[in-house]
Coordinates of C-alpha atoms in Angstrom, one line a residue:
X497 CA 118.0 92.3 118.6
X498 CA 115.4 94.9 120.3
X499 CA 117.3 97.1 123.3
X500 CA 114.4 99.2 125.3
X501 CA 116.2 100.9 128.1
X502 CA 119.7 99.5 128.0
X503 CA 118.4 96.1 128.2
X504 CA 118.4 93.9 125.1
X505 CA 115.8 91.2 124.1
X506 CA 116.0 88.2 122.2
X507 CA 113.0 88.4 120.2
X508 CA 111.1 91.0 118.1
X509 CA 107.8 89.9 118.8
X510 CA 106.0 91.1 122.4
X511 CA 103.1 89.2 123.6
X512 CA 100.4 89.8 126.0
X513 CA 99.0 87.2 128.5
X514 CA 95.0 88.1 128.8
X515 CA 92.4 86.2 127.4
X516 CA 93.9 82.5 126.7
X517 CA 91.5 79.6 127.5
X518 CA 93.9 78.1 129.5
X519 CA 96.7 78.8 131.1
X520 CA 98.8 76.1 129.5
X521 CA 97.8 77.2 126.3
X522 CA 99.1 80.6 127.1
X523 CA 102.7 78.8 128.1
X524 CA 102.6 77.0 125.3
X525 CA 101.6 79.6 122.8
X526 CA 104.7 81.6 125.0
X527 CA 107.1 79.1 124.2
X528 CA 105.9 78.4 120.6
X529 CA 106.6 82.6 119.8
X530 CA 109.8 82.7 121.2
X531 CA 108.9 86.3 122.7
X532 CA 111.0 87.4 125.5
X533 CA 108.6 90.1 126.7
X534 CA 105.5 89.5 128.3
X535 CA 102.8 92.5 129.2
X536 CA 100.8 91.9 132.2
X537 CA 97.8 93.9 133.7
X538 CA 98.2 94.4 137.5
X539 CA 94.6 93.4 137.4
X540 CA 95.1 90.3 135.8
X541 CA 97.5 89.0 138.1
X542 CA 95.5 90.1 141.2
X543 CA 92.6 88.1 139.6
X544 CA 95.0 84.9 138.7
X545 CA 96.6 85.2 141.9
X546 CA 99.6 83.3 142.9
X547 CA 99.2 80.4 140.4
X548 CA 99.1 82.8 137.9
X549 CA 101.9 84.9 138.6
X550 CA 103.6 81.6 139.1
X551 CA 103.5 80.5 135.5
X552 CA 104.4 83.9 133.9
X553 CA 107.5 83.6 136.4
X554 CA 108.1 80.1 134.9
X555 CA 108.1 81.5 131.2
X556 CA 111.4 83.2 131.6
X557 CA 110.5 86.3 129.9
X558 CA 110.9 90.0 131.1
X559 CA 108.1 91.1 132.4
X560 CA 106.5 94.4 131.1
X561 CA 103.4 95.9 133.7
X562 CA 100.4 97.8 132.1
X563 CA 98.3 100.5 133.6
X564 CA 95.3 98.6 131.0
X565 CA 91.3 100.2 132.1
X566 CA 93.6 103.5 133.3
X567 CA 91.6 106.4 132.4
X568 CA 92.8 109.5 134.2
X569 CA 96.1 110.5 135.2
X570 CA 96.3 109.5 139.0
X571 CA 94.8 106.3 138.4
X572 CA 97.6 105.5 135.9
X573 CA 100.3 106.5 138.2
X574 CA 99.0 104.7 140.9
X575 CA 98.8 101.5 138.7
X576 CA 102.4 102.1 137.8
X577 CA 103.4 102.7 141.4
X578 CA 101.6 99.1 142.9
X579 CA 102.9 97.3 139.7
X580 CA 106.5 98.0 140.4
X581 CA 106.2 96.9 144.0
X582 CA 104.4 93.7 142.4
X583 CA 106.7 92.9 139.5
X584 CA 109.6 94.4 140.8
X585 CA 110.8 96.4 137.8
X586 CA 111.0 100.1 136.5
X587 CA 109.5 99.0 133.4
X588 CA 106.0 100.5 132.6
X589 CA 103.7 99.9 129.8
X590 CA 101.8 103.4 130.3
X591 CA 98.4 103.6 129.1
X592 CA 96.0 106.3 129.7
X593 CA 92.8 106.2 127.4
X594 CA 90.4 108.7 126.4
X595 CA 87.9 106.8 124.5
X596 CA 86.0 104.2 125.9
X597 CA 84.8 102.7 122.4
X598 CA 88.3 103.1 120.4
X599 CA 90.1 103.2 123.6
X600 CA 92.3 105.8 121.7
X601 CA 95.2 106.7 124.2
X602 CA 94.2 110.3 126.1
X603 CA 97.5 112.0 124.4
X604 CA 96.9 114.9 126.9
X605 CA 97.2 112.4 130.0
X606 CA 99.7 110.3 128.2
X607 CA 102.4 113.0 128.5
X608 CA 101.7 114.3 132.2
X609 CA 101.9 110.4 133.5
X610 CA 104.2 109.7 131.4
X611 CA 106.5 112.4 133.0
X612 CA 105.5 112.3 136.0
X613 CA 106.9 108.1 136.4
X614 CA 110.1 109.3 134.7
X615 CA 110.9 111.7 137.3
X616 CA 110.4 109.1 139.8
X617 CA 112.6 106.5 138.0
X618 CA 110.2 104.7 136.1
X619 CA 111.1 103.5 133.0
X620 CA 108.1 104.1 130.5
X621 CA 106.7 102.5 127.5
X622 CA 103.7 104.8 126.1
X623 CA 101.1 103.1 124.7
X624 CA 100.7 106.4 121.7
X625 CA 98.8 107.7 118.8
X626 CA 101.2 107.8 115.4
X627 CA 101.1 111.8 116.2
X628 CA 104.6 113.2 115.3
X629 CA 103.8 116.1 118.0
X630 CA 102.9 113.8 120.9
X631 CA 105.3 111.6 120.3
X632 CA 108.2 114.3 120.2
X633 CA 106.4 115.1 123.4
X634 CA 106.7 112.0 125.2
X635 CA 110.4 112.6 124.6
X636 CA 110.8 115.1 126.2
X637 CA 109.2 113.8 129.1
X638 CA 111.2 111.2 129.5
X639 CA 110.5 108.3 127.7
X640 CA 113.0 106.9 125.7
X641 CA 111.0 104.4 123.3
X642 CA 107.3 104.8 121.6
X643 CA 104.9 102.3 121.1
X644 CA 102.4 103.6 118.7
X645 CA 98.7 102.0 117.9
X646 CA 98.5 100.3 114.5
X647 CA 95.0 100.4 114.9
X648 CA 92.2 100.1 118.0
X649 CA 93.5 97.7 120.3
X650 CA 92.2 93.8 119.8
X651 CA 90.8 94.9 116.1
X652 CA 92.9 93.0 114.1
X653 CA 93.0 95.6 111.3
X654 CA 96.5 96.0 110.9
X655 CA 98.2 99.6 110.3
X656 CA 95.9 101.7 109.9
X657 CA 97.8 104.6 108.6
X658 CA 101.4 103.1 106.9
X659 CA 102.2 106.8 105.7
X660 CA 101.9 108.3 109.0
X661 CA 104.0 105.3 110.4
X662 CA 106.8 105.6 107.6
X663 CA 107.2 109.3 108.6
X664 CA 107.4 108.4 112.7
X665 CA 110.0 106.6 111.8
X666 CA 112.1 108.5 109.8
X667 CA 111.7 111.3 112.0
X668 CA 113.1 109.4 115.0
X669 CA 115.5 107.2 113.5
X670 CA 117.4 106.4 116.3
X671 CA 114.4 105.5 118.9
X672 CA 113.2 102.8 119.5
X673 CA 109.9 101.7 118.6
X674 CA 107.2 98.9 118.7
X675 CA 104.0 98.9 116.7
X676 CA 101.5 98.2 119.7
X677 CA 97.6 97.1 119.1
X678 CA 95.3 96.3 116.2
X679 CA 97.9 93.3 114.6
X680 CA 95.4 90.5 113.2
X681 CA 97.8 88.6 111.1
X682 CA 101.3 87.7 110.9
X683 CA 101.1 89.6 107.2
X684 CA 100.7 92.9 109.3
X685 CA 103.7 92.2 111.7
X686 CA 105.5 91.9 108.5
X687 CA 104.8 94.9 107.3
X688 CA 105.8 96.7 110.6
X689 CA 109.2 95.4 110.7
X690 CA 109.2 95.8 106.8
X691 CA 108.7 99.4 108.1
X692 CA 111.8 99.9 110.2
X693 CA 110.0 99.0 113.5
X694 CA 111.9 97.5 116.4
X695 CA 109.4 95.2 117.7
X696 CA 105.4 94.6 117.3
X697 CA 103.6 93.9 120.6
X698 CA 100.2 92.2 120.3
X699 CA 97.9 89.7 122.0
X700 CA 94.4 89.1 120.6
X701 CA 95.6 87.8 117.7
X702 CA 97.7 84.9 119.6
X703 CA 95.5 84.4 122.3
X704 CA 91.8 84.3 120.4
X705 CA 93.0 83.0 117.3
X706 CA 91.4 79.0 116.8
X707 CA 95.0 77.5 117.4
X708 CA 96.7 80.3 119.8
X709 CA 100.1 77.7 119.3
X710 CA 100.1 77.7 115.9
X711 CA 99.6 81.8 115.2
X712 CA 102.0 82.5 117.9
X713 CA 104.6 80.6 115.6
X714 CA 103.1 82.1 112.5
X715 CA 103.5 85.7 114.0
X716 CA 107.1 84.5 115.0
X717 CA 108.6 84.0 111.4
X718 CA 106.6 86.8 109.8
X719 CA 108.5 88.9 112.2
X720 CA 111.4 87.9 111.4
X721 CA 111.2 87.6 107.8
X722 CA 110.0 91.5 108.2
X723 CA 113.1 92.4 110.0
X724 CA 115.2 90.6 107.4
X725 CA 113.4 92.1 104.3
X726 CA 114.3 95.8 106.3
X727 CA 117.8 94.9 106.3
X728 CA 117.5 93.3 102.9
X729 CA 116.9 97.4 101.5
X730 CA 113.9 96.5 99.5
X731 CA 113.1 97.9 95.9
X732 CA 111.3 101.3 96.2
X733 CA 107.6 100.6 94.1
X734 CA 107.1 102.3 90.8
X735 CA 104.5 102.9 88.5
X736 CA 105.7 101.3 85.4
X737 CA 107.0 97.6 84.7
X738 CA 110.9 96.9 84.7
X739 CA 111.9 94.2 82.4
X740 CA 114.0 91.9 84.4
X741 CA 115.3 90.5 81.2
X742 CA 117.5 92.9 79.3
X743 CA 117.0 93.6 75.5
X744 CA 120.8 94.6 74.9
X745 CA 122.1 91.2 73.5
X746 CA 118.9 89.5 72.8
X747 CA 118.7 87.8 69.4
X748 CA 115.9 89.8 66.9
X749 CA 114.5 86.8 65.0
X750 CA 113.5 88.0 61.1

């Protein structure tokens, strides 16, 4: 199982808890994914309110605070500061973006806040570009887990870059990482936990999806049948076929 920060979860698969129609559907679609972390946007919960925060509370899940919108520095740290006297936990899912259109994390900004809310005891989880450099920047500031962008966050276009991810994580093998943003299908989840990844983290895909239920289950197995194919050591791809009959002792007819 996953361990971010000491603290180990019971399932490989993060979910978010914006835009469901309903709230029961987001409980059930919770319940039906078997995820054991749930991101939530300080904003969102001041907008839900009470009833809101009651039914996350009622999922049973860990609870992982965003700094979502955050666009500068300050306002990201301030985020992170109210959200832990909200949610009550050092956990921080840091984001600090520099594009309005791809909302493409602000790298620059990412490692400042990100070191600042270590220093003061926050536990950080930077939302990150596949960048070796930042990455081994975040680091050192601090954070001891990196949750790079598949692709733009709610485009469903998978992973965008799979070489650039294969290299992340050979080059950190021992940190933990989730693939965060830009999962459409439970065939991409796949494919990051085919790729050594701890844990995927999505939300669109679950919550806009025409049966939210249904996909959260879907992206449930796929995760799990990715992590299992990673431990399975899967054949390396080549360019030529490989009988998987042998020749030596087959009959040669006349």
């Amino acid at each position: 199982m996953p361990r971010f920060y000491g603290v180990e979860v019971d399932s490989a698969l993060m979910l978010g808890t914006a835009r469901y129609a309903s709230p029961s559907i987001l409980a059930d679609a919770f319940r039906a994914s078997g995820a054991d972390v749930a991101t939530v946007s300080l904003r969102r919960e001041q907008g839900g309110g009470q009833a809101f925060w009651q039914l996350i509370s009622e999922l049973d899940v860990h609870i992982l605070p965003n700094t979502a919108g955050c666009h500068t520095v300050k306002e990201a740290v301030t985020t992170a500061h109210m959200a832990r006297e909200v949610f009550d936990t050092r956990w921080i899912k840091l984001e600090v973006i520099g594009n309005a259109d791809t909302l493409q994390p602000d790298v620059f900004g990412l490692v400042e806040a990100a070191r600042i809310l270590a220093d003061d005891g926050f536990e950080v989880f930077p939302y990150c570009t596949e960048d070796l450099i930042v990455c081994d920047r975040l680091l050192d500031a601090g954070c001891q887990i990196l949750m790079p962008w598949g692709a733009p966050i709610g485009s469903g276009l998978g992973i965008s870059n799979v070489r650039a991810m294969r290299s992340l994580r050979a080059h950190f093998p021992d940190v933990p990482m989730v693939i965060d943003a830009g999962i459409g299908l439970p065939s991409h989840a796949a494919q990051a936990m085919e790729l050594g990844f701890d844990a995927v983290l999505l939300n669109t895909a679950v919550s806009k999806a025409g049966d939210p239920v249904a996909m959260a289950q879907a992206m449930a197995l796929a995760v799990q049948a990715g992590r299992a194919a990673f431990i399975a050591e899967p054949i390396e791809p080549i360019d030529m076929a490989v009988p998987s009959t042998p020749v030596i002792g087959k009959a040669f007819l006349t």
